[in-house]
Every structure is written in C-alpha cells, then in structure tokens.
XYZ file of C-alpha atoms in Angstrom:
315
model
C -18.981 101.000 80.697
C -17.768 98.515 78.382
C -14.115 99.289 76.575
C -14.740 98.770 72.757
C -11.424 97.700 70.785
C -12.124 99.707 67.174
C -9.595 97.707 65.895
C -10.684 94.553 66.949
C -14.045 95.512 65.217
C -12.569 96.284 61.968
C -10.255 92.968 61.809
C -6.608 95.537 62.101
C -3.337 95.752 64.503
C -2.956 98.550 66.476
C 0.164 99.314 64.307
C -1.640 99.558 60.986
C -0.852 102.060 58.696
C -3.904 105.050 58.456
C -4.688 104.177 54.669
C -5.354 100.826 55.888
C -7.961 102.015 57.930
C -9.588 103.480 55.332
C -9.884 99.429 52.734
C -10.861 97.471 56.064
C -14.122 100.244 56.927
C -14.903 99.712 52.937
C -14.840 96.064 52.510
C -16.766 95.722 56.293
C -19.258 98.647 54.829
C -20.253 96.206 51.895
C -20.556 92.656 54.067
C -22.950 94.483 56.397
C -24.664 96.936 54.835
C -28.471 96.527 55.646
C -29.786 97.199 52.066
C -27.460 94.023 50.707
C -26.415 91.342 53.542
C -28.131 88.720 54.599
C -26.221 88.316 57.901
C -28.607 88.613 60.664
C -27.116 90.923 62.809
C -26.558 93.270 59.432
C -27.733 96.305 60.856
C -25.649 95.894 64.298
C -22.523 95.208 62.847
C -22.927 98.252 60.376
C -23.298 100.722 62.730
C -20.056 99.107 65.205
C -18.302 99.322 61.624
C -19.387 103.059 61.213
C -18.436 103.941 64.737
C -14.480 102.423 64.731
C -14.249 103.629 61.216
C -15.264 107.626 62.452
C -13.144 106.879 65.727
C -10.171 105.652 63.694
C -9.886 107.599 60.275
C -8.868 110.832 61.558
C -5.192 111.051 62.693
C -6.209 113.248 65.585
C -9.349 111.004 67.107
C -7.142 107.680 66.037
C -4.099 109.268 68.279
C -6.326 110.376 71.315
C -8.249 106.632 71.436
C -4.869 105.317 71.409
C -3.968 107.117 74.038
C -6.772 105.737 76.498
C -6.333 101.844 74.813
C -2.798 102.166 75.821
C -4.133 102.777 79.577
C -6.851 100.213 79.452
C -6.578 96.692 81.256
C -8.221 93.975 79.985
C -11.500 92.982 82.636
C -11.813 96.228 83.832
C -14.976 98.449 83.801
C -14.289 101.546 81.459
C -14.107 105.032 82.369
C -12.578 107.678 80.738
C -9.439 109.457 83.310
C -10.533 113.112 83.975
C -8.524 114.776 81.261
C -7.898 112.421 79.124
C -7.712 113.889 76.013
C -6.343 118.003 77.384
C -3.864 119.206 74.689
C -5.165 117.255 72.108
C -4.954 119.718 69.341
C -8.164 117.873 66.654
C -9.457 119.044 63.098
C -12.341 121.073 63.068
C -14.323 124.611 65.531
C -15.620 123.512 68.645
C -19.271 123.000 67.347
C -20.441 121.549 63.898
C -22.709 119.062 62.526
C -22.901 115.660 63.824
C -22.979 112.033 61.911
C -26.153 111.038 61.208
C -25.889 107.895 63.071
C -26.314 107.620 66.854
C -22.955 106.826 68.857
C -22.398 104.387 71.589
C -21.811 105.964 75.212
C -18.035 104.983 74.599
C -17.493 106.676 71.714
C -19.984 110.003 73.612
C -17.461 109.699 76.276
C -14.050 110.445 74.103
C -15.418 112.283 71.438
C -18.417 114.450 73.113
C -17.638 117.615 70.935
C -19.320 117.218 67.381
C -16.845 117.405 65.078
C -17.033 120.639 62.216
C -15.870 120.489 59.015
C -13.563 122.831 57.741
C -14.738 126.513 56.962
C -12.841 127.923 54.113
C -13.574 130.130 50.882
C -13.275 127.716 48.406
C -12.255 129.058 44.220
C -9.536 130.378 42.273
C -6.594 128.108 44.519
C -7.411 129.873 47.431
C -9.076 128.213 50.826
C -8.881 129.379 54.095
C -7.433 127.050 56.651
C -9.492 124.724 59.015
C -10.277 125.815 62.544
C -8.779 123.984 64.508
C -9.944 123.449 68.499
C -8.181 121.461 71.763
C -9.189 121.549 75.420
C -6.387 122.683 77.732
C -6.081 122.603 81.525
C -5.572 125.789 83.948
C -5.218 126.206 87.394
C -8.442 127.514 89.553
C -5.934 130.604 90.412
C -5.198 131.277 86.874
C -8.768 131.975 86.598
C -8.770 134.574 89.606
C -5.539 136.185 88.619
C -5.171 136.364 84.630
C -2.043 136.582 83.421
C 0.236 135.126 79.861
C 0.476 131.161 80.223
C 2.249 129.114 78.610
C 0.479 125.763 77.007
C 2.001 123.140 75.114
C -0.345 120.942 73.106
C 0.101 117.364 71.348
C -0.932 117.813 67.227
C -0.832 113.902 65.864
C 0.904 113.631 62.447
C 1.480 110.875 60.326
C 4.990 109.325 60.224
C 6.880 108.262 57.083
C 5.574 104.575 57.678
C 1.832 105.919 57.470
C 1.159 105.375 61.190
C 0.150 108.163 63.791
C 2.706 110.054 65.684
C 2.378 112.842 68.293
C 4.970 116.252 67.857
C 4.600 118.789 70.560
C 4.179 122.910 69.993
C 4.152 125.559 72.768
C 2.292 128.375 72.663
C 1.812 131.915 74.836
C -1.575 132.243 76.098
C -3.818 135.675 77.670
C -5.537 134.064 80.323
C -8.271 136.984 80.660
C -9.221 136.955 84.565
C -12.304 135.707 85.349
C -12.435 133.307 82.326
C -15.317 130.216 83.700
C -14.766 126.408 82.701
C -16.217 125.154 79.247
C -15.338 128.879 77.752
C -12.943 129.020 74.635
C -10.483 130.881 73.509
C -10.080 131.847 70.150
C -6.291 132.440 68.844
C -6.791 134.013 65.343
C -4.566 132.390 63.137
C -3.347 129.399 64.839
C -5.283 126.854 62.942
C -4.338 125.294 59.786
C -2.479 126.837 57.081
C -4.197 128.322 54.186
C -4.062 127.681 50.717
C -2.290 130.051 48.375
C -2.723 134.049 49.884
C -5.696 132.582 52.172
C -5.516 133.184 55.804
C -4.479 130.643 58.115
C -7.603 128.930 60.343
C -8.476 129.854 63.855
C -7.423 127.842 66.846
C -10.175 127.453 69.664
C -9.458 126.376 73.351
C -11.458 125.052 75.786
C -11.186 126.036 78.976
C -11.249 122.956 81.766
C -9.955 123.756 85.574
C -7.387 121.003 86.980
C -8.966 119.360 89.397
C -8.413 120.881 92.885
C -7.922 119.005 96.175
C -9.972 121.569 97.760
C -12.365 123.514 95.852
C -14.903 122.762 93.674
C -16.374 124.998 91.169
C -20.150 125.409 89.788
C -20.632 128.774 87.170
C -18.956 131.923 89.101
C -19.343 129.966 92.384
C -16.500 128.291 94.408
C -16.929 125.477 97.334
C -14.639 124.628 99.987
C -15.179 121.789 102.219
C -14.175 122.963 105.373
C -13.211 120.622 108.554
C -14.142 122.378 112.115
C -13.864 121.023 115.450
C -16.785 119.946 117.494
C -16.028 122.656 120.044
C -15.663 124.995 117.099
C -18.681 124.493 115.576
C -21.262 124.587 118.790
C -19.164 127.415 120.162
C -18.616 129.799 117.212
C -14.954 130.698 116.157
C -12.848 132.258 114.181
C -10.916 130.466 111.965
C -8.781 131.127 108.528
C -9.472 130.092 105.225
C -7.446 129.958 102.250
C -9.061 130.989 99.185
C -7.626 130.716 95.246
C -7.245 134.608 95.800
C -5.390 134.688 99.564
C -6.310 133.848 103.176
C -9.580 135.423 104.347
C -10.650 135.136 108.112
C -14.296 133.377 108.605
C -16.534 133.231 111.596
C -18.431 129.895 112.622
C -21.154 130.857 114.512
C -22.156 129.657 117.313
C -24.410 126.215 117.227
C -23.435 125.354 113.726
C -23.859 121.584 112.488
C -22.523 119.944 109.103
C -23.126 120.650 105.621
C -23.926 124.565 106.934
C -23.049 126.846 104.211
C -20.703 129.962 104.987
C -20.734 132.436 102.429
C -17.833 134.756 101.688
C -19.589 137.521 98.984
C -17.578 138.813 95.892
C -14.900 135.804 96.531
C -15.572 133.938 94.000
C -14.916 133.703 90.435
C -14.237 137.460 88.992
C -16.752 138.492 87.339
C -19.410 141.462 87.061
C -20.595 140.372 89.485
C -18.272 138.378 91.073
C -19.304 134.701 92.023
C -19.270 134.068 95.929
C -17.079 131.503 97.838
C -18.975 128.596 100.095
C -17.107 127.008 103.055
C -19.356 123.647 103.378
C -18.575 122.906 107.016
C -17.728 119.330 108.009
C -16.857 118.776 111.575
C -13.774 116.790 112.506
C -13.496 114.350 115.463
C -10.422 113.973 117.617
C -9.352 110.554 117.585
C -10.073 108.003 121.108
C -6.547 107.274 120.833
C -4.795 107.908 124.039
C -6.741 106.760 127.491
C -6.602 110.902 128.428
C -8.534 111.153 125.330
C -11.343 108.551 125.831
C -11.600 109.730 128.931
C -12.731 112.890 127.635
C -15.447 111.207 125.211
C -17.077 109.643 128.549
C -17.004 112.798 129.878
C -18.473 114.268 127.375
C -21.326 111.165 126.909
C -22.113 112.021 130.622
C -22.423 116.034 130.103
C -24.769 115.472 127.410
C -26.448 111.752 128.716
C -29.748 112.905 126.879
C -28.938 113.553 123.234
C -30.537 111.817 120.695
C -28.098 111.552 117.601
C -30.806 110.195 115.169
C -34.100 111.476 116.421
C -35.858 110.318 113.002
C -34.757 106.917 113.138
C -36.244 106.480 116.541
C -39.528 108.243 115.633
C-alpha cells in the first residue's frame, strides 16, 4: 500500500499550526472543485483534497497520522503496525455516519471506525458532552480472569502555538471475564464535559487482545500451535500444555500427523458456553547435527525403506 503524505497534498509543514489546516483545505476546495475548474484532473485532486483535509482537521485523527508518518521510511511499502493507534482517545461513539465520499484504502486502514458526531441535548445553554471512544489493548489472560486494570490513554490537545500535542490520563478499568475482542466498554461519564448542568459524555473502549506468541483467538475459541516429536505423534503421548487459564495435561494419540486438531472443551474463552481450546499439532524434527544423530535418520530411512512422503505428487 502506498503511504500518502496529507500534508504534502495540501501544500503544509508537518509543524503547521491546526487553523492553518483549515485556509489551505479552503483555497485547494475552490481550485479543484469539479463544478468550477478547468484542471483536468479536477475531480481527482478534489477528492485527495477532501481526504487530507478529514485526516488532518481533527486534533485527534491529525495526532494519530502523525504518529504512523513519524514511523514511515521513505520507499517502503505501507502497512499500518498492529496497534497502531491503541490509546488513542478520538471525538465521537464508536459508530456514526460516514462522509459521503469514498476513502482511499490508506485512509480505511487508520481510520476504519466511522466517525459520530456528537450526541447532546442542544437549548437553553445546556448540551450534553460528546462520546468519546479509543481502542485499548489487554492481555488474552485478562480476558479469562477479569479483574480492575489499569489503562492509560493518549487525548491530543492543542498547544499554545496552535499545533497538536499528546497529554496522558490513567484510568481504573472492570475487565468483566469473558469479555471477546472488538467488544466495548462503556465508562458513563468519561467523555467530554458538558455544557452548563449537562452531563458529561460517555467514553467507549474497544476491546483488542495483544498479540500472543502462542495463541491465537477466533470468537470464544482459542488455538495453540503445538510442536510434538515424531515419536510422539505416531506413538501417542502425554504431554502438558499451558493454557491462558493454567497447565492442562493432553493426550496425542497414537498415529497422529500435522495440522490434527486436539480439542480441550470448556477451555476457552469464558463464556455461557465457554469457547473450547485447539492444540494444532506441528511435529518437530531433531536436528542431523551430531554423526550419532544422522546415524539414527539412516536408521530410521532403512526401518521404513517403503514410505512414500508425497504419494499425490507421484500419482
């Protein structure tokens, strides 16, 4: 994926100040609006125009872009790190309406969520705060266990100078057990302040799992890939397996090959009902390294001299 420099597009530094942003879009806007220019790549240029302008204007989306540009190396094929933009606290409930323009798969990539307005009950000085909404990051175990967390998450301000500037805020979290990824959390209150005697706005989380070195998650299910010896796998054993939830002990039976599935019931993600646990067996081969070793491997090529390892290919 191609990196697109907003910024480039709309003629500005990266060190602009935000109402800058705002006269640049405007004067762009006119030279290449469809219904007036006579460039010939009118409509094209618009709709790059829109896109760095809706990327850039808001404090929040301008502070999180900056935040992958700053990581970005010129030449380099584009793809978003896997949470990027966690503890980015942004304007706006975790669903609302979308622009009425169709975004580039860059821009789909940062800013996936469709950003809401604010809700508030407008008249007599008083309006409600805005919802606000950020995607945090929790351990797999935090899911199976529950339990107060603390999060901290980065809320983008504007400085004195009228650039962007990240301030941190911590916050104690109820982890309820069994909570799945892509579920949110809604902390009443935590949003932005209201106006007058109106209540302050909501404050929804989105729930993400850190990635794991071992396990993989799909709804209430959990995978593990799990390495077995040869000798393991065509003789059975039993062999233990760590699990987010404790060590369990698993038998291989007898004859199994790779990519079986082993399924642990109920060991999954808590639920009702629970979400199972799959141990995808791989099997693991010693390595020829010693002559005691390779001797072994010719043994073993004599013991079983009529295999066929790819009986399809030599169909």
């Amino acid at each position: 994926m191609e990196f697109k420099d907003y910024y480039a597009v709309l003629g500005l530094e990266r060190t602009v100040a935000q109402d800058e942003i705002k006269r640049a879009y405007r004067k762009l806007a006119r030279k290449y609006h469809p219904d007036v220019s006579k460039e010939p790549d009118a409509e094209v240029r618009f709709k790059e125009v829109a896109e760095a302008y809706e990327a850039l204007k808001d404090v929040e989306k301008r502070a999180a872009y900056d935040e992958v540009a700053n990581r970005y190396k010129r030449g380099q094929d584009f793809n978003p790190p896997p949470g990027w933009n966690s503890g980015f606290e942004f304007t706006g409930g975790p669903e609302g309406d979308s622009q009425d323009f169709s975004h580039s798969d860059f821009f789909e990539s940062l800013f996936g969520y469709r950003a809401a307005g604010a809700r508030g009950a407008h008249g007599r000085g008083h309006r409600a705060g805005e919802d606000h909404h950020a995607k945090v990051q929790i351990d797999l175990q935090d899911a199976y266990r529950g339990g107060r967390r603390s999060i901290s998450l980065r809320v983008p301000r504007i400085d004195a100078s009228g650039r962007p500037i990240i301030e941190e805020r911590h916050l104690e979290v109820n982890i309820p057990k069994g909570i799945r990824d892509g579920q949110h959390l809604r902390l009443a209150g935590q949003g932005g302040p209201g106006q007058g005697d109106a209540p302050a706005g909501d404050l929804y989380l989105e729930i993400a799992f850190a990635p794991h070195p071992h396990f993989r998650v799909d709804g209430r299910d959990v995978y593990l890939d799990l390495p077995v010896a040869p000798w393991e796998a065509a003789l059975g054993a039993g062999v233990t397996v760590k699990t987010p939830d404790g060590s369990v002990q698993l038998t291989v039976p007898p004859g199994s090959s790779a990519g079986r599935k082993l399924r642990l019931k109920g060991r999954g993600l808590p639920s009702a009902p629970p979400g199972d646990l799959y141990a995808v067996l791989s099997i693991r081969l010693p390595p020829a390294d010693t002559p005691t070793a390779q001797d072994a491997y010719r043994r073993m090529a004599e013991a079983f001299g009529d295999f066929q390892p790819r009986p399809a290919l030599e169909a």
